[in-house]
Coordinates of C-alpha atoms and ligand atoms in Angstrom, one line a residue:
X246 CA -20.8 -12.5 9.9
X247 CA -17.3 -11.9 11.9
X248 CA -15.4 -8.8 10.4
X249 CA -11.9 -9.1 10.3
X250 CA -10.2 -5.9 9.8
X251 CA -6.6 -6.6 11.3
X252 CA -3.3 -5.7 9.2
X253 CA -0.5 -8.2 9.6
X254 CA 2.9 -7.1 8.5
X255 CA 6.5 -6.0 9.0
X256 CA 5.7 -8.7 11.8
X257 CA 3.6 -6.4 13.7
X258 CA -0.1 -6.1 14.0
X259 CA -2.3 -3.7 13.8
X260 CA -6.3 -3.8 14.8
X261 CA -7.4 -1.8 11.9
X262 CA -6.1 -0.3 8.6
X263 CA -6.1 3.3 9.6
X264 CA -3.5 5.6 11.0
X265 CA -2.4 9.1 10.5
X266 CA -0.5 10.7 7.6
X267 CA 2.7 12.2 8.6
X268 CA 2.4 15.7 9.8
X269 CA -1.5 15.4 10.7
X270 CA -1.8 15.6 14.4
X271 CA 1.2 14.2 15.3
X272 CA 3.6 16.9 16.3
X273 CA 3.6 17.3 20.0
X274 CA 3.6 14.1 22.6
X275 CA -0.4 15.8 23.2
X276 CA -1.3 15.3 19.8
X277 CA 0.5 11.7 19.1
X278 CA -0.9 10.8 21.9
X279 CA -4.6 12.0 20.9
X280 CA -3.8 9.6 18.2
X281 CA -2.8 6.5 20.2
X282 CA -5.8 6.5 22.2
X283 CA -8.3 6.6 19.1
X284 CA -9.8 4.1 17.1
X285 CA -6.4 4.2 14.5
X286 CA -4.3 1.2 14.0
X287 CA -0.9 3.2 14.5
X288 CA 1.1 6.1 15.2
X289 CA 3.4 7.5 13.1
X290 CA 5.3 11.4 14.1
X291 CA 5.6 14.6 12.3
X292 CA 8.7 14.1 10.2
X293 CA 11.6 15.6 12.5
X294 CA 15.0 17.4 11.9
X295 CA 17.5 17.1 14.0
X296 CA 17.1 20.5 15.3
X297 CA 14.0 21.7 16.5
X298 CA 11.9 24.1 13.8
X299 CA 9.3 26.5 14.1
X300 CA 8.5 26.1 10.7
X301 CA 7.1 29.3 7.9
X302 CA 4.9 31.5 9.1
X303 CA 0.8 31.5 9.4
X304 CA -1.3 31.1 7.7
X305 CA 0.5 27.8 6.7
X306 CA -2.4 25.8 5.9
X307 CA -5.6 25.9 4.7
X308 CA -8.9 23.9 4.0
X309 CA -11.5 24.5 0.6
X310 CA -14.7 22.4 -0.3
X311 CA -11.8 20.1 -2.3
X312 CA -9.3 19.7 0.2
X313 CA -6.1 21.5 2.0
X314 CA -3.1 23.3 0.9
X315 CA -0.1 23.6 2.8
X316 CA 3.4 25.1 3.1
X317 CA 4.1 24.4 6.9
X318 CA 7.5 24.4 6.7
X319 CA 8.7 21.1 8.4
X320 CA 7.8 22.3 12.6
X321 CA 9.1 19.7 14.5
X322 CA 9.8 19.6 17.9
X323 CA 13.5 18.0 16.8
X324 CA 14.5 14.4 16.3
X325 CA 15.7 13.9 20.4
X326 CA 11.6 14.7 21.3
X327 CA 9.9 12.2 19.1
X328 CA 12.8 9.0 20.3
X329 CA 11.9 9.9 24.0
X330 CA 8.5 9.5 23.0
X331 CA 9.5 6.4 21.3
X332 CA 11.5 5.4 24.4
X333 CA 8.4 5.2 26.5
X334 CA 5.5 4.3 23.8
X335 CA 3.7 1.4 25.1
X336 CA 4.3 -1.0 22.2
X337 CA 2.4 -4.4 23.9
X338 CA -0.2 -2.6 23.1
X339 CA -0.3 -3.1 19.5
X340 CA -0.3 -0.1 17.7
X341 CA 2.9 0.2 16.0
X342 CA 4.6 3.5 16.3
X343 CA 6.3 4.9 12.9
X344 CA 8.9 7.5 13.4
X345 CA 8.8 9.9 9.9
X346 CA 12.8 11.4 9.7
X347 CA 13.3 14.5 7.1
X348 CA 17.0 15.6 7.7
X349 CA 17.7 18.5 6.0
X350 CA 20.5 16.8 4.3
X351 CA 21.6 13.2 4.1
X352 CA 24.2 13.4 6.8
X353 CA 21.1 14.4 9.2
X354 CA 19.1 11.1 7.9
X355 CA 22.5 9.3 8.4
X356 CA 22.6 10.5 12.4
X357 CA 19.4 10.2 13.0
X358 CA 19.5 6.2 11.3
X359 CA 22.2 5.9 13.5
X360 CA 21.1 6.8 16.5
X361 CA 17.7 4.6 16.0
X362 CA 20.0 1.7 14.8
X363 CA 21.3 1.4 18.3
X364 CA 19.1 2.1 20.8
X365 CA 16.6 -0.9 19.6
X366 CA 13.6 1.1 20.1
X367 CA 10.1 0.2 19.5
X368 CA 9.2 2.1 16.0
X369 CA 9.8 1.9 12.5
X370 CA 11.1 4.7 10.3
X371 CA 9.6 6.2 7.7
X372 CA 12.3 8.2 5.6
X373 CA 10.1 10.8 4.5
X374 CA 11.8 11.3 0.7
X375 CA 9.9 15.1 0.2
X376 CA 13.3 16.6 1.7
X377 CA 15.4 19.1 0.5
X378 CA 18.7 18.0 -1.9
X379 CA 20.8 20.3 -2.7
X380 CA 19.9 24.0 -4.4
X381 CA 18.9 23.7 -7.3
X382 CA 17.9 20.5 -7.6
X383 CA 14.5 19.0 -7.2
X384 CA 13.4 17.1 -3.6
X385 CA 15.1 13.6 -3.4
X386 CA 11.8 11.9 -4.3
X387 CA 12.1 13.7 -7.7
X388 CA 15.9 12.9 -8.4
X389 CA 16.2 8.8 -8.9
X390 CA 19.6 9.1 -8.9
X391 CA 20.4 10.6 -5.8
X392 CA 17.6 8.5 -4.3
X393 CA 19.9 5.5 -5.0
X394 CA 22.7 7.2 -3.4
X395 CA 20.7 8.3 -0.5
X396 CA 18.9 5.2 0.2
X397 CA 22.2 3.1 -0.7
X398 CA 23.9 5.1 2.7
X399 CA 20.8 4.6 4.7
X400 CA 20.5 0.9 4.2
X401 CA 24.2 0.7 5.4
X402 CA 24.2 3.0 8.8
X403 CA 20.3 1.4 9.4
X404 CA 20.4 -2.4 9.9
X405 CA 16.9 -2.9 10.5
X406 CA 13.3 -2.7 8.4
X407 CA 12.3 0.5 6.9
X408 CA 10.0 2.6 5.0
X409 CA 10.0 5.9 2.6
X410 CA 7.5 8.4 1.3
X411 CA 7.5 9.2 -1.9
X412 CA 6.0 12.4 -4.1
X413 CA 3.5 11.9 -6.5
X414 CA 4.9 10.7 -9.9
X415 CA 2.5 11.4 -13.0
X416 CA 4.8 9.5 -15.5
X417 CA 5.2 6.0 -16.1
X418 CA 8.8 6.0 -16.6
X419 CA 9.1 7.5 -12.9
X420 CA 7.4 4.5 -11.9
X421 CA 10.0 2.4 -13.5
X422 CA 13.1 4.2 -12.6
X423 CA 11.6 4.6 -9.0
X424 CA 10.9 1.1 -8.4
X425 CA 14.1 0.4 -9.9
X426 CA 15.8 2.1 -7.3
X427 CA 13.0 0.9 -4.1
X428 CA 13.6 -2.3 -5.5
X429 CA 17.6 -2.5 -4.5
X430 CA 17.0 -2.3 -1.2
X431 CA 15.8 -5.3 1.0
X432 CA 15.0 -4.1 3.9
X433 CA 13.0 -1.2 2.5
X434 CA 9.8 -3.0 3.3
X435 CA 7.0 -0.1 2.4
X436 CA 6.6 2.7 0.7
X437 CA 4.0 5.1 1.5
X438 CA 2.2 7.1 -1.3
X439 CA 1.7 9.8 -1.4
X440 CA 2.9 13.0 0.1
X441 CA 1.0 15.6 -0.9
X442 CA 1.0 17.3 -4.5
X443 CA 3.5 19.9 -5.1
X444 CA 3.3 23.6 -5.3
X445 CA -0.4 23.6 -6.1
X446 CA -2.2 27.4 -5.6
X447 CA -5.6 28.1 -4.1
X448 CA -7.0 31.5 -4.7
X449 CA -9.5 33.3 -3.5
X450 CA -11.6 35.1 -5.5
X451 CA -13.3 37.4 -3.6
X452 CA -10.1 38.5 -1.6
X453 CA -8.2 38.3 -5.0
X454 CA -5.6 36.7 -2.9
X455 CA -3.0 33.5 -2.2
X456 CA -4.7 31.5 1.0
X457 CA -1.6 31.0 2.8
X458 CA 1.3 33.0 2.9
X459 CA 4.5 30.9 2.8
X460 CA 6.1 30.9 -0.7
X461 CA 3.6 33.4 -2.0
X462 CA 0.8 31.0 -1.8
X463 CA 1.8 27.8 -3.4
X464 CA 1.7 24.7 -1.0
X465 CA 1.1 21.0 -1.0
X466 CA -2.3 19.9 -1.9
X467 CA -4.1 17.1 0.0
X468 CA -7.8 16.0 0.3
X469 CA -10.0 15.0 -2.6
X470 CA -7.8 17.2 -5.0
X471 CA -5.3 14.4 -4.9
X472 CA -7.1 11.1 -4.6
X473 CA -7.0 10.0 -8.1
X474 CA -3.7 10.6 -8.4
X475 CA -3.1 8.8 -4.6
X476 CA -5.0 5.9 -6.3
X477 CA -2.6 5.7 -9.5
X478 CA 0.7 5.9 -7.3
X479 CA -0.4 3.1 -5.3
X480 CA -1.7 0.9 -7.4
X481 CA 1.3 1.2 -9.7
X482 CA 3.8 1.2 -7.2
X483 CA 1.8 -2.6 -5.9
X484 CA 2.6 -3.7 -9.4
X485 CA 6.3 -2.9 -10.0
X486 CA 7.3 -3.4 -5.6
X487 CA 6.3 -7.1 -5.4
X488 CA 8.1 -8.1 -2.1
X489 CA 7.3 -4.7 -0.7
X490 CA 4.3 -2.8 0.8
X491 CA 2.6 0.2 -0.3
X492 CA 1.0 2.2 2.1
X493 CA -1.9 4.4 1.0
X494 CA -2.2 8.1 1.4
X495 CA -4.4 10.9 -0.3
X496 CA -7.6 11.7 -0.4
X497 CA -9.2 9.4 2.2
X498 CA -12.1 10.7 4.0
X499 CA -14.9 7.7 4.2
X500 CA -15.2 4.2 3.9
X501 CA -15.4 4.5 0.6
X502 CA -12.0 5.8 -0.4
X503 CA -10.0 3.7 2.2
X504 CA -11.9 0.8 0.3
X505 CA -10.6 2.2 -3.2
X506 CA -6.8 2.5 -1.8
X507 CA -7.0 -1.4 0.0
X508 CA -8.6 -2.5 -3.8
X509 CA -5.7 -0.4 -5.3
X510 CA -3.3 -2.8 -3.4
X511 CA -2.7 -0.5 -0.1
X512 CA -2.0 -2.7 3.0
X513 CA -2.5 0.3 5.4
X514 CA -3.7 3.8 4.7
X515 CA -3.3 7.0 6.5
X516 CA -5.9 9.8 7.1
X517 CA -3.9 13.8 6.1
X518 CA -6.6 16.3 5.7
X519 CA -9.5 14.5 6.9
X520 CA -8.1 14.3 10.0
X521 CA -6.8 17.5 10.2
X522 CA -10.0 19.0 9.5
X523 CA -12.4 16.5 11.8
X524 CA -10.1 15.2 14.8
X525 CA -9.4 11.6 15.9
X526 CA -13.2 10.7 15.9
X527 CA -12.6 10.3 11.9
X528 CA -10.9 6.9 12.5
X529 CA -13.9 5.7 14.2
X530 CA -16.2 7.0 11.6
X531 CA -14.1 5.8 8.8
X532 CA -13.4 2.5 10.4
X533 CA -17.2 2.0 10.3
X534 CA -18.2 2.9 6.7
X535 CA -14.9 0.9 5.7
X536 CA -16.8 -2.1 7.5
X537 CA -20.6 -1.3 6.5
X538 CA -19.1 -1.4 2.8
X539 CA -17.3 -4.8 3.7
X540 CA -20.2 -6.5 5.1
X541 CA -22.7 -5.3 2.4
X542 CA -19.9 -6.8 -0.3
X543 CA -19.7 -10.0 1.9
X544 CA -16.1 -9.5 2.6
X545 CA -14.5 -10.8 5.8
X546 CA -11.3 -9.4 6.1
X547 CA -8.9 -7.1 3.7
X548 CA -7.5 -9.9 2.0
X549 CA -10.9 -10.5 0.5
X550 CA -10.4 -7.5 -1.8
X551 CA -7.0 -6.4 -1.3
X552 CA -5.4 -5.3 -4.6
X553 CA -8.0 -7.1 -6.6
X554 CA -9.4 -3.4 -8.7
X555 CA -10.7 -4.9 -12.1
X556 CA -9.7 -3.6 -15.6
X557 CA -11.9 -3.0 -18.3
Ligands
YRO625 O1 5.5 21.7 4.9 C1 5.7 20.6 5.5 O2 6.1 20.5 6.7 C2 5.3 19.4 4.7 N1 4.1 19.4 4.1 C3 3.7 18.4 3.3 O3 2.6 18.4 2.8 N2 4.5 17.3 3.1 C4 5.8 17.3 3.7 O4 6.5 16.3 3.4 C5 6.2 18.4 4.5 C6 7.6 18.4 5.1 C7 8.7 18.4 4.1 C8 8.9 19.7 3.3 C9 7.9 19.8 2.2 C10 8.9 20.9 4.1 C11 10.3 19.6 2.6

């Protein structure tokens, strides 16, 4: 039996399912590169300012049994670094580049849109929706209203397909007012879910202490931690986005749990700390379980099973 693991959309291809999430190996032209030349099915860049960032200080991230927590700070190497990469990425080759863009306000996302817009180049943004608002208000992705707004002026400067990743959302009437907002907007063709869950804190107990040191220990959690909750988002974002796609992110580290995200209704899905914590041979390895588990099910391709989870 033929496997068929190939992802068709957005009108591009890619060979497999897999990619990276957003900030996982993808910072430096080394690093994307380490990416483009593994088993994954795309490329997609750290989310970039338009300034260049060192981002907090270290330790900025670390791993437990459960997962990873992380307050890195946005590093980038500044939006001008990831469109020369663009400029030359080798996009014949299928294996579509994704450019992630964090401004650290609007009128940043507006330039950077912008500048994309008219230079034609071969990647797709993904507006990454975790970025600061204003003081004392929560991240866009937690503030519908100014979502609208926001995505309302990015639709106009941007003429072209786009993306955004969302936070977590634990309530069903965030779903609704979110994909009320997602669903204004035509050309927002994915969303990606999710980033990782907020402000989380790992201690440990022996050191009777934070594990990293940015914002006195609380970070983003990733890894198993969040895979439930990765699960709910997509699979409830499929439902209420129907002429969009949701890309799956969280808690992915086998065969097994890409399987659980493609039944949740995930088109694609990208590898954070799995990644982060094994290196580019995890899309191989993945890649392989995702098609052990395929074969012994007797399914031929993603479409086979693709949001098809059963309710009790
Ligand atoms: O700290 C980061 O660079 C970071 N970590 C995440 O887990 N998700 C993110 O979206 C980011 C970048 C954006 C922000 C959290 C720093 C505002």
């Amino acid at each position: 039996m033929r496997l068929d693991l190939s992802v068709s959309w957005l009108g591009l291809t890619m060979t497999n399912p897999l990619y990276n999430a957003s900030g996982v190996m993808c910072r430096s032209v080394e690093e994307l590169e380490q990416v483009r030349h593994s088993a994954a099915g795309a490329v997609i860049s750290k989310s970039c300012t338009l300034q260049p960032r060192e981002g907090n200080p270290e330790p900025r991230y670390c791993a437990t049994l459960l997962g990873s927590i992380n307050s890195m700070g946005l590093p980038n190497a500044g939006f001008d670094y990831y469109l020369d990469y663009a400029r030359g990425y080798p996009y014949e080759a299928g294996k579509p580049l994704f450019l992630s863009l964090s401004g650290m306000s609007l009128q940043d996302n507006l330039q950077m849109l912008a500048s994309l817009a008219e230079q034609y180049l071969p990647c797709i943004p993904e507006v990454n929706l975790s970025c600061p608002n204003l003081p004392g208000k929560p991240q866009l992705g937690y503030d519908p209203a100014a979502c609208l707004a926001s995505l309302q002026a990015m639709s106009d400067v941007y003429p072209g397909v786009f993306g955004v990743k969302l936070p977590p959302y634990f309530d069903p009437v965030h779903f609704d007012q979110m994909a009320g907002v997602l669903n204004a907007f035509p050309r927002l063709r994915f969303v990606t879910c999710i980033n990782s869950i907020g402000n989380g804190l790992v201690i440990d107990p022996e050191r009777e202490c934070v594990v990293i040191k940015p914002k006195d220990g609380l970070g983003g959690l990733g890894g198993a931690y969040v895979l439930p909750t990765a699960l709910a988002n997509v699979r409830e974002f499929v439902r209420r986005l129907p002429d969009k796609h949701v890309v799956g992110c969280g808690g992915i580290s086998s065969g097994r749990e890409a399987f659980m995200h493609i039944l949740a209704g995930a088109t694609a899905v990208q590898i954070g700390t799995c990644l982060y914590e094994e290196g580019e041979g995890a899309f191989a390895r993945i890649l392989q379980e995702l098609a052990m588990l395929m074969e012994a099910k007797g399914y031929q391709c993603l479409a086979d099973f693709r949001g098809k989870l059963k309710t009790l």
